Amino acid sequence: MVRITSSDSQEFSVSQDIACQSQLIKNMIEDVGDADEQPIPLPNVAGAILQKGGSCFPSISNAPKLTLFAVIEYATMHKDDPPSAPETDAKPSTSEDIEDRDKQFLNVDQGTLFEIILAANYLDMKSLLDVGCKTVANMIKGKTVEEVRALFNIVNDFTPEEEEQIRKENEWCEDR
Amino acid sequence: MEAKPRRKKARTAPMSKFGSLKSHPFGVQPMGNSFLAPGPNQRPPADRRGGLGAIAVLTDEVLMSYVALEFVVLLCNTDAVNESLVFRLMRCSRALYVLCNTDAVWRDRCIARFGGGFGAFSDSWKNTYKAALFASLSVNEKEGIVFVPDVPIKVGFFSDYLFSSWRCSTVPLDALCRSNAPDNIDRRCNLSMECFIEEYDKPGKPVILTDVVTKWPAFKKWSMDYLEKTVGDTIFRAESVDLPFKSYAAYAKHCRENGGSFEEAPLYLFDKYFSHRTSLADDYTVPEYFSEDLFQVLGAEKRPDYRWIIIGPPRSGSTFHLDPNSTSAWNAVITGSKKWLLFPPDCIPPGVFPSVDGSEVTTPISLAEWFLNHYDEIKHWPVKPVECICRAGEILYVPRGWWHCVMNLEESIAITQNFVNTVNLASVLRFCRTKPEQVSGYGSGCLGEELGATLYNRFKSALAPTHQHVIDEELELAQHASRILTNDKEEDDKKKLASLFGKKPALSALAGLCGADDADAGSSFRFSF
């Protein structure tokens, strides 16, 4: 078992095969060894707010912000996945081919989604990062610039001239 | 007469101890500047929270890697329409405009999408990408489009990540690398073979030879123009991309014409196939001092890579590393000039953190960043590294085991070769035997790994007729050392072992004193203000 602590000092105990889906943790274990049985600190990842009366793994959609918790749940879900083929052999993927279980897993509020992407980047978990980015891409697809702003609550702070220049420079590139 | 009141001159560009920096094209400033109120009539720089909305959770760095890799992640299959969402994102707000347009990520994107086929380099990677994209369209598709190259808008933005990179790209090189500091390396000419071996090769001491390269045809003939004329269409390797020389030349020209401050870590041409693909190798001869080449016995197909042509703009170069397989090397500058820093074996440079087994090295991403943040630490070290500028017509000898970095102060063309000779043979054998997984020079992939794993045995067999005694001695010494170590497997024993092999443990102790061991070896090594 591997012990991990989050930025808010929540401690999690996970089996090694689940923890090592994070390349970062895997490398730490390989470098340091498990001689000390010290928990691995992850100062960049917020922990969890454990639900009252819930099982060990309450449903993600109930809780506002459980990044490390969510990451562990993802890793647990995927622990028996076959290792991914090397990139050169893999068929290029589209944002369409997200597994249903992952779609459900990432059906969360935007804040949580971006926190998960941040955590996946920090923990070096490629498949979770890919799925997170594809999810964001799917949110943006088909939307106009105005609609994207509304979606993410972005303020348009261009002058009309700037907006026009940037549109001319970039618009035709969008669908290629 | 009354003295005129002195007007304080408004500072328009950030100051650094190296002088005024160029102003950022998007008006990026360090985070700390956000505490300064904007001047009257000055537009406040872009607001990050408002401009990113929910996306503000991501760090600048993560958002930019998304931009760089989006194409790789979302590579479409041939049927579906390829929607590139980054172009839409960058139109949403000033903050997103800056983050999605920073040129460094467009280099990654351009190479990911077009490989070495991006054609003529424009005035930025983004414009090069757009031009290549436009060129790939059909006549019909082109019809509706008015091609407008990007012209950066100074919208203003606060970001340590972006500013740090800008600073690394623009800080003047001569001040950064202390080009005026005196060299502390021997320069020799008319050096006899015996003297070279006794004074430099055996003790493992670097030296610059001044009368070798000047005799090469390459020295008289080669220039970027000459190479473009003779091998312009030949493919060369530059880091992760294979491209025709003329494409690289256009890029290098752009870097040069921008005073060497176009990029933080310019794309570096480092090619090992030049001797197969061109006749350039005819223009130089391996100097006599380095003519012994024991890996030759493995045969041309099964020996590790050993010769490269190296071409790069100012600010390009190599971060700190050890040469592969414990070999020694020489580096000959044909045109240009290179700043070198060399640290003796067991003396790990500041800001460099090798893993315990040496297989991974954590160090700042760019040379400029290392020079900005760590170069000064050497002032307090009792052991000073070798520092020199190797100029056109000179050749530098790098003994095995010396950590070194190289910064091109001008656009430079050079040749380098690695070699195994009588002096370093035992060391190379030991490396190949004890660290087969770290053997390099066979490329990646299964075949490469197998060649690396079998290198010791193949080398041993091939050398048996002539060098059996060295092979035996190396093994004996290792067995003798392991008999001394009984139950104790602590790190100190590694140092005891090192002393048996003639390394200087005193230097290790000094390195420890200077704090080289206790730094935080994180994988992301950005300096933050």
XYZ file of C-alpha atoms in Angstrom:
705
model
C 0.000 0.000 0.000
C 1.122 3.557 -0.693
C 0.219 6.479 1.519
C -0.391 9.862 -0.093
C -1.177 13.193 1.548
C -2.903 16.049 -0.217
C -2.279 19.781 0.153
C -4.913 19.994 2.874
C -3.340 17.111 4.812
C -5.886 14.470 3.938
C -4.208 11.089 3.863
C -5.119 8.385 1.393
C -4.000 4.793 1.364
C -3.984 3.194 -2.077
C -2.576 0.035 -3.521
C 0.653 0.404 -5.445
C -0.787 -0.484 -8.833
C -3.370 2.279 -8.502
C -0.896 4.860 -7.204
C 1.586 4.086 -9.942
C -0.796 5.158 -12.665
C 0.730 8.473 -11.736
C 4.178 8.552 -13.324
C 5.224 11.084 -10.713
C 4.407 8.767 -7.830
C 5.825 5.794 -9.690
C 9.152 7.587 -10.166
C 9.215 8.721 -6.544
C 8.717 5.163 -5.348
C 11.404 3.871 -7.675
C 13.896 6.527 -6.598
C 13.244 6.500 -2.884
C 12.103 2.946 -2.312
C 9.518 2.044 0.301
C 12.077 1.697 3.059
C 10.680 4.515 5.130
C 6.943 3.995 4.804
C 6.641 7.782 4.869
C 3.552 9.093 3.123
C 4.212 10.798 -0.196
C 3.263 14.484 0.030
C 1.445 16.068 -2.896
C 1.409 19.758 -1.997
C -0.096 20.724 -5.340
C -3.208 18.588 -5.124
C -6.214 19.371 -2.939
C -7.679 16.442 -1.104
C -11.186 15.494 -0.393
C -14.109 16.407 1.681
C -15.309 13.072 2.900
C -19.051 12.733 2.790
C -20.874 12.003 6.006
C -22.310 8.520 6.179
C -20.992 7.659 2.765
C -19.019 4.669 1.726
C -15.312 4.992 1.148
C -15.885 6.321 -2.333
C -18.967 8.520 -2.501
C -20.173 9.532 -5.908
C -18.126 12.332 -7.375
C -21.084 14.422 -8.457
C -22.127 15.006 -4.852
C -19.004 16.787 -3.773
C -17.793 20.205 -4.901
C -14.076 19.751 -4.859
C -12.301 16.479 -4.419
C -9.328 16.524 -6.667
C -6.990 13.909 -5.298
C -9.982 11.863 -4.336
C -11.281 12.037 -7.911
C -7.920 11.200 -9.322
C -7.711 8.120 -7.124
C -11.179 7.087 -8.215
C -10.147 7.412 -11.868
C -7.018 5.390 -11.265
C -9.039 2.738 -9.460
C -11.525 2.564 -12.332
C -8.698 2.032 -14.798
C -6.356 -0.138 -12.790
C -7.043 -3.235 -14.848
C -6.777 -1.493 -18.203
C -4.270 -3.014 -20.610
C -1.176 -0.788 -20.950
C -1.713 1.727 -23.745
C 0.006 1.018 -27.036
C 3.057 3.163 -27.843
C 2.033 6.413 -29.497
C 3.412 5.599 -32.915
C 1.222 2.529 -33.205
C -1.955 4.013 -31.788
C -4.614 5.230 -34.148
C -5.000 8.982 -33.842
C -7.938 9.652 -31.585
C -10.728 12.137 -31.854
C -12.513 13.889 -29.047
C -15.456 11.637 -29.841
C -13.961 8.478 -28.493
C -14.270 9.071 -24.770
C -15.438 5.975 -22.935
C -18.868 6.275 -21.343
C -17.539 5.597 -17.866
C -15.060 8.466 -18.299
C -17.802 10.736 -19.633
C -19.770 10.043 -16.501
C -16.733 10.462 -14.317
C -16.013 13.886 -15.758
C -19.589 15.043 -15.631
C -18.663 17.584 -12.981
C -18.683 21.342 -12.546
C -16.103 23.309 -14.503
C -13.987 24.127 -11.460
C -13.598 20.448 -10.607
C -12.896 19.555 -14.214
C -10.038 22.036 -14.486
C -8.702 21.029 -11.067
C -8.640 17.432 -12.275
C -6.758 18.469 -15.419
C -4.242 20.367 -13.289
C -3.815 17.382 -11.006
C -3.470 14.971 -13.930
C -0.761 17.200 -15.356
C 1.095 17.444 -12.045
C 0.793 13.735 -11.288
C 1.754 12.864 -14.866
C -1.269 10.714 -15.684
C -1.471 10.849 -19.445
C -4.761 9.083 -20.020
C -6.619 11.210 -17.486
C -5.077 14.364 -18.947
C -6.102 13.353 -22.464
C -9.641 12.579 -21.421
C -9.845 15.877 -19.531
C -8.624 17.881 -22.523
C -10.986 16.056 -24.858
C -13.843 16.854 -22.524
C -12.980 20.546 -22.645
C -12.682 20.337 -26.434
C -16.153 18.822 -26.632
C -17.510 21.679 -24.568
C -16.067 24.220 -27.002
C -16.908 22.402 -30.243
C -19.561 23.954 -32.352
C -19.775 27.100 -30.255
C -19.146 30.628 -31.459
C -16.661 32.844 -29.692
C -19.539 34.539 -27.850
C -20.897 31.187 -26.751
C -17.473 30.074 -25.512
C -17.217 33.250 -23.444
C -20.627 32.609 -21.935
C -19.752 28.969 -21.257
C -16.636 29.750 -19.228
C -17.726 33.131 -17.922
C -15.011 34.966 -19.838
C -15.033 38.751 -20.093
C -14.419 40.249 -23.514
C -11.849 42.963 -22.865
C -10.759 43.685 -26.420
C -11.334 46.946 -28.191
C -13.472 46.468 -31.321
C -10.393 47.098 -33.488
C -8.370 44.455 -31.680
C -11.178 41.970 -31.906
C -11.491 42.545 -35.611
C -7.755 42.216 -36.268
C -7.532 38.981 -34.322
C -10.580 37.604 -36.059
C -9.093 38.315 -39.488
C -5.817 36.702 -38.464
C -7.267 33.522 -36.994
C -10.820 32.775 -38.030
C -10.054 30.726 -41.133
C -7.748 28.445 -39.145
C -10.475 27.211 -36.831
C -11.835 24.370 -38.857
C -8.663 22.998 -40.394
C 18.593 81.172 -13.037
C 16.284 78.608 -11.504
C 17.195 75.024 -12.100
C 14.636 73.173 -14.111
C 12.841 70.611 -11.984
C 14.076 67.158 -12.854
C 11.484 65.024 -14.534
C 11.530 61.381 -13.683
C 11.744 59.439 -16.871
C 8.970 56.874 -17.058
C 10.409 53.404 -17.238
C 9.093 51.794 -20.371
C 10.885 48.482 -20.308
C 11.796 46.224 -17.408
C 15.317 46.634 -16.065
C 17.610 43.786 -15.252
C 21.150 43.760 -13.980
C 22.069 43.024 -17.569
C 20.520 46.263 -18.791
C 17.169 47.153 -20.249
C 15.273 44.248 -21.757
C 13.430 44.444 -25.027
C 9.753 45.160 -24.592
C 7.519 42.094 -24.863
C 5.399 42.038 -28.058
C 2.228 41.309 -26.073
C 3.200 43.608 -23.225
C 3.812 40.788 -20.720
C 5.244 41.883 -17.365
C 6.183 39.977 -14.206
C 3.433 39.230 -11.715
C 4.869 41.625 -9.162
C 4.269 44.561 -11.486
C 0.555 44.026 -10.999
C 0.943 45.812 -7.687
C 1.987 48.988 -9.459
C -0.938 51.106 -10.483
C -1.121 51.820 -14.200
C -0.123 55.350 -15.143
C -2.726 57.939 -16.059
C -4.095 57.311 -19.543
C -2.572 53.865 -19.430
C -4.819 50.953 -20.174
C -4.694 48.373 -17.388
C -3.179 45.121 -18.621
C -5.462 42.158 -19.237
C -7.202 40.743 -16.188
C -6.456 37.071 -15.737
C -9.499 36.048 -13.711
C -11.968 37.831 -15.953
C -10.185 36.879 -19.132
C -9.969 33.180 -18.357
C -13.172 32.620 -16.398
C -13.437 29.020 -15.254
C -10.208 28.234 -17.087
C -8.324 30.441 -14.605
C -7.897 27.339 -12.435
C -5.221 26.157 -14.861
C -1.738 27.585 -14.512
C -0.266 29.486 -17.462
C 2.097 26.608 -18.009
C -0.625 23.958 -18.187
C -2.808 26.033 -20.460
C 0.093 26.603 -22.802
C 0.954 22.916 -22.916
C -2.642 22.284 -23.895
C -2.195 24.718 -26.783
C 1.056 23.042 -27.789
C -0.306 19.531 -27.614
C -3.904 20.041 -28.634
C -3.146 18.912 -32.108
C -1.474 15.776 -30.850
C -4.312 14.967 -28.473
C -7.059 15.694 -30.955
C -5.425 14.409 -34.141
C -8.398 13.507 -36.207
C -8.950 10.498 -38.329
C -9.249 11.188 -42.021
C -13.046 11.336 -42.050
C -13.884 13.862 -39.402
C -13.482 17.591 -39.653
C -10.503 18.800 -37.741
C -11.657 21.531 -35.461
C -8.885 23.478 -33.920
C -10.379 25.102 -30.905
C -7.366 27.043 -29.845
C -8.017 29.546 -32.626
C -11.421 30.186 -31.159
C -10.160 30.403 -27.593
C -7.627 33.064 -28.458
C -10.369 35.361 -29.698
C -12.242 35.319 -26.395
C -10.200 37.699 -24.278
C -6.840 39.432 -24.026
C -5.564 36.916 -21.485
C -6.414 34.002 -23.746
C -4.967 35.867 -26.722
C -1.607 36.161 -24.992
C -1.526 32.646 -23.591
C -2.624 30.953 -26.798
C -0.341 32.992 -29.045
C 2.979 32.803 -27.253
C 5.296 31.606 -29.965
C 7.081 28.841 -28.064
C 3.986 26.651 -28.130
C 3.522 27.279 -31.828
C 6.926 25.783 -32.449
C 5.753 22.544 -30.814
C 2.487 22.705 -32.691
C 4.110 23.475 -36.030
C 6.498 20.567 -35.702
C 3.801 18.215 -34.421
C 1.590 18.965 -37.390
C 4.017 19.571 -40.254
C 7.197 17.869 -39.106
C 10.099 19.139 -41.185
C 7.767 20.152 -43.992
C 6.704 23.545 -42.718
C 8.462 25.205 -45.608
C 9.932 28.691 -45.548
C 10.211 30.075 -42.045
C 8.138 33.238 -41.679
C 8.734 35.762 -38.892
C 7.333 33.620 -36.080
C 6.365 29.992 -35.526
C 2.700 30.964 -35.523
C 2.961 32.657 -38.890
C 5.011 29.735 -40.192
C 2.231 27.393 -39.022
C -0.425 29.511 -40.669
C 1.507 29.723 -43.922
C 2.019 25.959 -43.973
C -1.652 25.433 -43.185
C -2.683 27.790 -45.973
C -0.334 26.066 -48.398
C -1.962 22.723 -47.594
C -5.437 23.882 -48.622
C -7.006 23.113 -51.965
C -7.577 25.891 -54.488
C -11.279 25.953 -53.603
C -10.620 26.176 -49.922
C -8.137 28.990 -50.416
C -10.681 31.012 -52.345
C -12.663 32.343 -49.452
C -9.645 33.194 -47.347
C -7.726 36.421 -47.028
C -4.375 35.426 -45.553
C -3.329 37.928 -42.932
C -0.124 37.198 -41.024
C -0.285 37.834 -37.288
C 0.891 41.181 -36.032
C 1.260 41.074 -32.230
C -0.960 43.443 -30.257
C 0.444 44.822 -27.040
C -2.569 44.007 -24.907
C -0.630 43.758 -21.628
C -0.609 40.764 -19.253
C 1.000 39.730 -15.958
C 2.669 36.331 -15.918
C 5.828 35.121 -14.223
C 5.887 32.060 -16.433
C 5.771 34.070 -19.645
C 8.002 36.855 -18.433
C 10.632 34.482 -17.163
C 10.808 32.877 -20.571
C 11.002 36.290 -22.239
C 13.807 37.312 -19.959
C 15.714 34.156 -20.852
C 15.231 34.883 -24.558
C 16.379 38.462 -24.457
C 19.015 38.910 -21.775
C 22.184 39.909 -23.675
C 24.438 36.883 -24.097
C 27.797 38.484 -23.517
C 26.756 39.813 -20.126
C 24.878 36.626 -19.291
C 27.824 34.319 -20.004
C 30.532 36.757 -18.970
C 32.225 36.621 -22.359
C 34.894 38.977 -21.064
C 35.990 36.665 -18.265
C 39.429 35.180 -18.928
C 39.599 31.566 -20.028
C 41.258 29.159 -17.594
C 42.107 26.383 -20.036
C 45.390 25.537 -21.714
C 45.696 26.460 -25.359
C 48.344 24.464 -27.180
C 49.793 24.213 -30.652
C 52.512 21.951 -32.007
C 51.548 19.484 -29.312
C 53.205 16.098 -29.644
C 51.192 12.918 -29.246
C 53.182 11.949 -26.164
C 52.636 15.311 -24.510
C 48.943 15.187 -25.248
C 48.649 11.753 -23.674
C 50.747 12.543 -20.617
C 49.514 16.072 -19.924
C 45.857 15.841 -20.917
C 44.516 12.432 -21.902
C 45.774 10.357 -18.969
C 45.056 12.918 -16.262
C 41.709 13.711 -17.917
C 42.307 17.427 -18.353
C 40.534 19.549 -21.005
C 42.624 21.478 -23.528
C 42.091 23.616 -26.617
C 44.283 22.922 -29.647
C 44.671 25.876 -31.959
C 46.464 24.526 -34.992
C 44.339 21.573 -36.072
C 41.056 22.879 -37.448
C 42.677 25.743 -39.324
C 44.192 23.161 -41.660
C 40.886 21.546 -42.558
C 39.203 22.236 -45.906
C 36.018 22.716 -43.888
C 37.549 25.728 -42.170
C 38.165 27.414 -45.496
C 34.952 26.380 -47.216
C 32.075 26.062 -44.792
C 29.561 28.770 -44.052
C 25.773 28.768 -43.852
C 25.647 29.990 -47.463
C 28.038 27.297 -48.648
C 26.061 24.588 -46.896
C 22.800 25.900 -48.257
C 24.210 25.794 -51.779
C 25.727 22.334 -51.509
C 23.339 20.458 -49.206
C 20.283 22.712 -49.143
C 17.872 19.923 -50.042
C 19.411 17.258 -47.838
C 17.533 16.284 -44.699
C 19.160 17.103 -41.374
C 18.032 16.390 -37.846
C 17.242 19.279 -35.510
C 16.154 17.961 -32.105
C 12.853 16.209 -32.766
C 12.419 17.173 -36.398
C 13.996 16.127 -39.707
C 14.026 18.953 -42.217
C 15.833 20.127 -45.357
C 18.887 22.214 -44.588
C 17.513 25.249 -46.393
C 14.476 25.262 -44.095
C 16.726 25.227 -41.089
C 18.919 27.906 -42.639
C 15.927 30.238 -43.031
C 15.047 29.703 -39.386
C 18.620 30.278 -38.267
C 18.775 33.444 -40.339
C 15.675 34.761 -38.621
C 17.217 34.067 -35.221
C 20.442 35.757 -36.185
C 18.713 38.812 -37.601
C 16.778 39.204 -34.372
C 19.978 39.697 -32.483
C 19.840 36.158 -31.172
C 16.865 36.894 -28.959
C 14.055 35.298 -30.886
C 13.798 32.244 -28.664
C 14.858 31.091 -25.222
C 16.265 27.806 -26.516
C 16.602 28.019 -30.307
C 16.138 24.873 -32.344
C 19.520 23.171 -32.564
C 20.689 21.151 -35.560
C 22.511 18.102 -34.255
C 22.834 15.501 -36.981
C 24.561 12.144 -37.052
C 23.722 11.096 -40.595
C 25.668 13.829 -42.369
C 28.485 11.427 -43.176
C 26.038 9.090 -44.952
C 23.847 11.669 -46.620
C 26.530 14.130 -47.756
C 30.212 14.252 -48.551
C 30.843 16.891 -45.886
C 32.912 14.431 -43.868
C 35.539 14.630 -46.611
C 36.239 18.200 -45.530
C 37.874 17.256 -42.237
C 40.134 14.588 -40.762
C 40.054 13.188 -37.249
C 43.071 14.713 -35.498
C 45.891 12.307 -34.735
C 45.440 12.737 -30.980
C 41.977 11.250 -31.208
C 42.577 8.734 -33.961
C 42.363 5.666 -31.719
C 38.748 4.600 -32.019
C 38.143 1.292 -30.274
C 34.386 1.123 -30.880
C 35.368 0.618 -34.517
C 35.759 -3.097 -33.778
C 31.998 -3.369 -33.439
C 31.508 -2.573 -37.110
C 29.806 0.426 -38.660
C 26.282 -0.931 -38.176
C 26.597 -2.009 -34.570
C 28.579 0.763 -32.931
C 26.931 3.559 -30.945
C 26.499 6.937 -32.675
C 29.753 8.826 -32.542
C 29.899 11.772 -34.953
C 27.691 14.804 -35.374
C 27.551 18.057 -37.256
C 26.240 20.790 -34.944
C 24.768 24.054 -36.152
C 22.907 26.630 -34.112
C 22.005 30.303 -33.748
C 23.194 32.434 -30.835
C 21.599 31.284 -27.559
C 21.294 27.681 -28.770
C 23.392 25.065 -27.042
C 23.450 22.053 -24.776
C 22.475 22.032 -21.117
C 24.676 20.240 -18.611
C 25.290 16.597 -19.364
C 27.824 13.813 -19.306
C 28.880 12.375 -22.625
C 27.434 8.950 -23.383
C 28.909 5.629 -22.383
C 31.773 7.225 -20.473
C 33.476 8.171 -23.737
C 35.711 11.202 -24.315
C 35.050 13.737 -27.050
C 36.433 16.527 -29.164
C 34.484 19.507 -30.461
C 35.806 21.554 -33.367
C 34.403 24.997 -34.113
C 34.392 25.733 -37.835
C 32.557 29.065 -37.662
C 31.234 31.063 -34.728
C 32.106 30.740 -31.049
C 30.986 28.656 -28.085
C 31.078 29.357 -24.378
C 31.963 26.228 -22.402
C 31.685 25.362 -18.740
C 33.292 22.081 -17.688
C 33.186 20.526 -14.212
C 35.541 17.674 -13.267
C 34.189 14.171 -12.547
C 32.284 13.926 -9.239
C 31.843 17.665 -9.199
C 28.207 18.235 -10.024
C 27.438 21.741 -11.274
C 24.985 23.955 -9.355
C 21.430 23.644 -10.542
C 22.049 20.138 -11.873
C 20.492 17.146 -10.099
C 21.291 13.695 -11.424
C 19.213 10.817 -10.095
C 20.942 8.349 -7.797
C 21.855 6.013 -10.648
C 22.663 8.872 -12.984
C 20.083 7.885 -15.565
C 18.056 11.079 -15.252
C 19.266 14.619 -14.859
C 17.042 17.434 -13.643
C 18.229 20.868 -14.684
C 16.691 24.133 -15.899
C 14.988 23.785 -19.241
C 17.125 26.305 -21.100
C 20.766 27.254 -20.869
C 19.829 30.904 -20.457
C 17.799 30.016 -17.391
C 20.750 28.141 -15.923
C 23.044 31.096 -16.517
C 20.531 33.515 -14.995
C 19.887 31.488 -11.879
C 22.935 29.362 -11.139
C 26.030 30.770 -12.795
C 26.687 33.136 -9.905
C 26.776 30.279 -7.392
C 30.160 29.246 -8.759
C 31.669 32.404 -7.294
C 31.443 30.792 -3.859
C 32.800 27.408 -4.833
C 36.353 26.494 -3.805
C 36.613 24.365 -6.957
C 36.181 26.461 -10.089
C 35.092 24.862 -13.334
C 37.014 25.204 -16.561
C 35.536 28.143 -18.475
C 36.457 29.164 -21.968
C 35.234 30.418 -25.292
C 36.176 28.097 -28.124
C 36.481 30.078 -31.330
C 36.489 29.323 -35.030
C 39.520 27.233 -35.901
C 39.914 25.762 -32.420
C 39.204 22.278 -31.114
C 38.343 21.408 -27.523
C 39.121 18.073 -25.863
C 36.465 16.927 -23.358
C 37.752 14.082 -21.154
C 35.263 11.403 -20.084
C 33.186 12.066 -16.994
C 33.352 15.872 -17.158
C 29.964 17.577 -16.782
C 29.719 20.294 -19.400
C 27.382 22.773 -21.043
C 27.877 24.727 -24.249
C 26.303 28.039 -25.306
C 26.652 29.345 -28.855
C 27.533 33.012 -28.527
C 27.285 33.463 -32.293
C 25.768 31.360 -35.023
C 28.140 28.392 -35.051
C 28.996 25.400 -37.206
C 30.922 22.633 -35.478
C 31.830 18.966 -35.690
C 32.039 16.691 -32.682
C 33.053 13.077 -32.233
C 33.119 10.735 -29.248
C 35.730 8.024 -28.906
C 37.076 5.155 -26.837
C 40.846 4.845 -26.580
C 43.379 3.037 -24.402
C 43.115 5.681 -21.691
C 39.357 5.498 -21.133
C 38.750 1.903 -22.212
C 38.461 0.494 -18.681
C 35.966 3.170 -17.755
C 33.857 2.532 -20.846
C 33.886 -1.227 -20.207
C 32.768 -0.675 -16.642
C 29.941 1.614 -17.765
C 28.653 -0.796 -20.399
C 28.895 -3.715 -18.005
C 27.280 -2.096 -14.975
C 24.752 0.230 -16.621
C 23.587 -1.474 -19.828
C 20.189 0.232 -19.573
C 21.919 3.621 -19.733
C 23.961 2.856 -22.836
C 23.008 5.336 -25.540
C 23.721 5.920 -29.195
C 21.531 3.187 -30.585
C 18.299 5.112 -30.931
C 15.076 4.142 -29.225
C 12.993 1.048 -29.831
C 13.548 -2.642 -29.242
C 16.557 -3.029 -31.491
C 18.261 -0.073 -29.855
C 17.637 -1.433 -26.377
C 18.986 -4.816 -27.351
C 22.127 -3.362 -28.877
C 22.666 -1.362 -25.714
C 22.120 -4.345 -23.464
C 24.543 -6.476 -25.456
C 27.185 -3.816 -25.981
C 29.462 -5.000 -23.183
C 29.557 -8.598 -24.386
C 29.967 -7.682 -28.028
C 32.689 -5.162 -27.247
C 34.460 -7.636 -24.975
C 34.442 -10.353 -27.653
C 35.627 -8.007 -30.367
C 38.462 -6.674 -28.187
C 39.614 -10.039 -26.858
C 42.408 -10.511 -29.415
C 44.091 -7.232 -28.491
C 42.837 -5.957 -25.139
C 42.011 -8.987 -23.041
C 44.256 -7.751 -20.233
C 42.244 -4.549 -19.859
C 38.978 -6.478 -19.785
C 40.343 -8.803 -17.114
C 41.797 -5.996 -15.017
C 38.521 -4.107 -15.031
C 36.614 -7.172 -13.832
C 39.203 -8.003 -11.202
C 39.103 -4.530 -9.746
C 35.321 -4.636 -9.541
C 35.341 -8.020 -7.814
C 38.015 -6.864 -5.391
C 35.913 -3.831 -4.516
C 32.765 -5.858 -3.999
C 34.595 -8.211 -1.634
C 35.431 -5.230 0.560
C 31.807 -4.248 0.826
C 30.125 -6.751 3.094
C 26.719 -5.907 4.542
C 26.895 -2.162 4.241
C 24.988 -0.895 1.238
C 24.760 2.762 2.116
C 25.543 5.639 -0.206
C 28.946 6.183 1.499
C 30.107 2.879 0.130
C 29.533 4.122 -3.347
C 32.009 6.849 -2.523
C 34.499 4.308 -1.180
C 34.122 2.388 -4.399
C 34.641 5.547 -6.378
C 37.911 6.185 -4.576
C 39.133 2.719 -5.532
C 38.704 3.617 -9.163
C 40.888 6.671 -8.824
C 38.163 9.324 -8.613
C 38.748 12.053 -6.080
C 36.371 11.644 -3.119
C 37.552 15.007 -1.811
C 35.671 16.693 -4.646
C 32.516 14.807 -3.733
C 32.810 16.080 -0.214
C 33.260 19.611 -1.482
C 30.262 19.249 -3.730
C 28.307 18.192 -0.680
C 29.510 21.207 1.279
C 28.410 23.525 -1.457
C 24.875 22.304 -1.189
C 24.770 20.526 -4.510
C 23.089 17.525 -2.915
C 20.331 18.991 -0.872
C 18.283 20.933 -3.366
C 14.747 20.089 -4.213
C 14.825 17.988 -7.320
C 11.402 18.834 -8.702
C 10.687 17.965 -12.283
C 9.460 21.425 -13.206
C 12.347 23.763 -12.782
C 11.009 27.240 -13.365
C 12.408 30.198 -11.547
C 9.575 32.225 -10.089
C 9.753 35.840 -9.026
